[in-house]
Amino acid sequence: MAEEPQKPASAEEVVGVPAENPPSEAEAENIEAEKAQSGVEDKISQSVSFKEETNVVGDLPEAQKKALDELKKLVQEALNNHELTAPKPEPEKKKPAAEKKEEVEVTEGKKEAEVIEEKKEVEVTEEKKEIEVTEEKKEAEVIEEKKEVEVTEEKKEIEVTEEKKEAEVKEEKKEGEVTEEKKEVEVTEEKKEAEVIVEEKKEVEVTEEKKEVEVTEGKKEVEVIEEKKETEVTEEKKEVEVEVREEKKESEVKEEEKGREVVPEEVEIWGIPLLGDERSDVILLKFLRARDFKVKEALNMIRNTVRWRKEFGIEGLVEEDLGSDWEKVVFKDGYDKEGHPVYYNVFGEFEDKELYSKTFLDEEKRNKFIRWRIQSLEKSVRSLDFSPNGISTIVQVNDLKNSPGLGKRELRQATNQALQLLQDNYPEFVAKQIFINVPWWYLAFSRMISPFFTQRTKSKFVFAGPSKSADTLFRYIAPELVPVQYGGLSREAEQEFTSAYPVTEFTIKPATKHSVEFPVSEKSHLVWEIRVVGWDVSYGAEFVPSAEDGYTVIVHKSRKIAPADETVLTNGFKIGEPGKIVLTIDNQTSKKKKLLYRSKTKPIAE
């Protein structure tokens, strides 16, 4: 029978917060009795909006199929380009516009930079050559000027010599006019001859020097022209070499790209490849659902998860020995009614001061606990069935009984950090989050952790105060699979009954008796288990034979079972004739009681 939709419970119903003016015990019992008589059931806060979707691709809506196909293409491109395991790019620092421009030019291609450098070198070489030619021309001009100065000095020397001779002639003139005239004539003739000779000689030398300079300049010009031609040839040669190198590099890049296309990057998460396996679709759907089927956001989440797993060292962490200090903090026990494995998180264990100190005293210890928590979840996830029709999610039961309060800063920090890591890197792995034994302070706690969860995640939450915890668990988990400390019949030690024997549930109303009968038609040994959650009721058992003249046998004398007594009672009776075992539970309290029982028969050895 389908359950009727339930309205959300009030804050007091969810966390068991006492009212400002709580009623007396007698008034409370009367209120409970009135509720029972009117048939009003206590409401348990639970999520009714979330329903686990299918992982069979053929059954998906068209929009989701399209998103999955698009994500596959993007993942394939990322694998081909080896992008998923590439290191996370560091944020760029702000730099001046000139530097940014230079960086852009550099990133556009190392090849272009090399070509530019080579061209610059050629230009520098040409400039150097032109400078050398200019210097040589200047040297030639200096030489010419020097030669002209030497000629001028020689002319001055000749004039001085002539003046000296003229003075000598004048002196000699005094000695004799005849001789003087003769000498003057001779001197004049010699002077003329000397001047002619000197001038002719100087002219010849200057002409020869000019010719030599012109020849030298011509040679230089020829050399410059030849050097320019050689430079042009060198430039053309270098340009050809650069083009060849570029073509070679382009071909190498193309070959590398072809190689990457042939051998794409191989990436696995939880032991399953991202593509190429029927289970891969289940993995990709988890990331898509975590991001409301926004394909690019899902791809980014996959990329971040792959990088985080590499940085965190998940593969090595799975094999790491982190001790057994927390084996009672998180443990697996049974399955829910839909086949999801159930994991229990028992925060009350941290009430132990020694364990709390060992876990949260300093950052090193907190990090070790977080690594252990991730290791525990990683192992849980790897044990799931990722086939399209398999069970690929878990149920988590969070026991807040005796949990340290909000004043424990270290616990709060570690919890927030763990929650963030789990939500960012383990998407859509929890089918249901059940919080039991929720204390009064949970309203503040829920506000604290709420920002760390998406609306979809919060829709999976179920809350129950201490008095409603067992009933809440039984909604999702069969009683035979609920641990005995939470109201069920599952125990660690070997017992008479295993989880293969189903349990019958029954709710006993306040101030009423209820009887359970086990008919027996032949000789046998009947064994049964019984439990009333919270007991505080009277229990008795007897054998009633089918024969009218038979005698009733008391198997278990009726007595009141206190809450602190045995949680589960196991009884047995050897029956030698047809009849029945009758169990009687008398609930004289003002509260409803949850009754659990099961039985089996064993043959009697002859």
mmCIF file of C-alpha atoms in Angstrom, residues 6 41 122 154 214 277 337 374 393 426 589 596:
data_model
loop_
_atom_site.group_PDB
_atom_site.id
_atom_site.type_symbol
_atom_site.label_atom_id
_atom_site.label_comp_id
_atom_site.label_asym_id
_atom_site.label_seq_id
_atom_site.Cartn_x
_atom_site.Cartn_y
_atom_site.Cartn_z
ATOM 1 C CA GLN A 6 3.318 13.750 4.379
ATOM 2 C CA GLU A 41 0.088 9.077 13.452
ATOM 3 C CA VAL A 122 70.849 40.311 -40.560
ATOM 4 C CA GLU A 154 106.657 71.576 -48.544
ATOM 5 C CA GLU A 214 89.957 56.659 -55.882
ATOM 6 C CA ASP A 277 32.695 0.747 -21.123
ATOM 7 C CA LYS A 337 15.010 -2.449 1.063
ATOM 8 C CA ILE A 374 38.136 9.499 1.997
ATOM 9 C CA THR A 393 24.623 4.464 -4.737
ATOM 10 C CA TYR A 426 31.946 11.941 -5.225
ATOM 11 C CA THR A 589 1.946 2.900 28.453
ATOM 12 C CA LEU A 596 9.477 -7.232 16.036
#
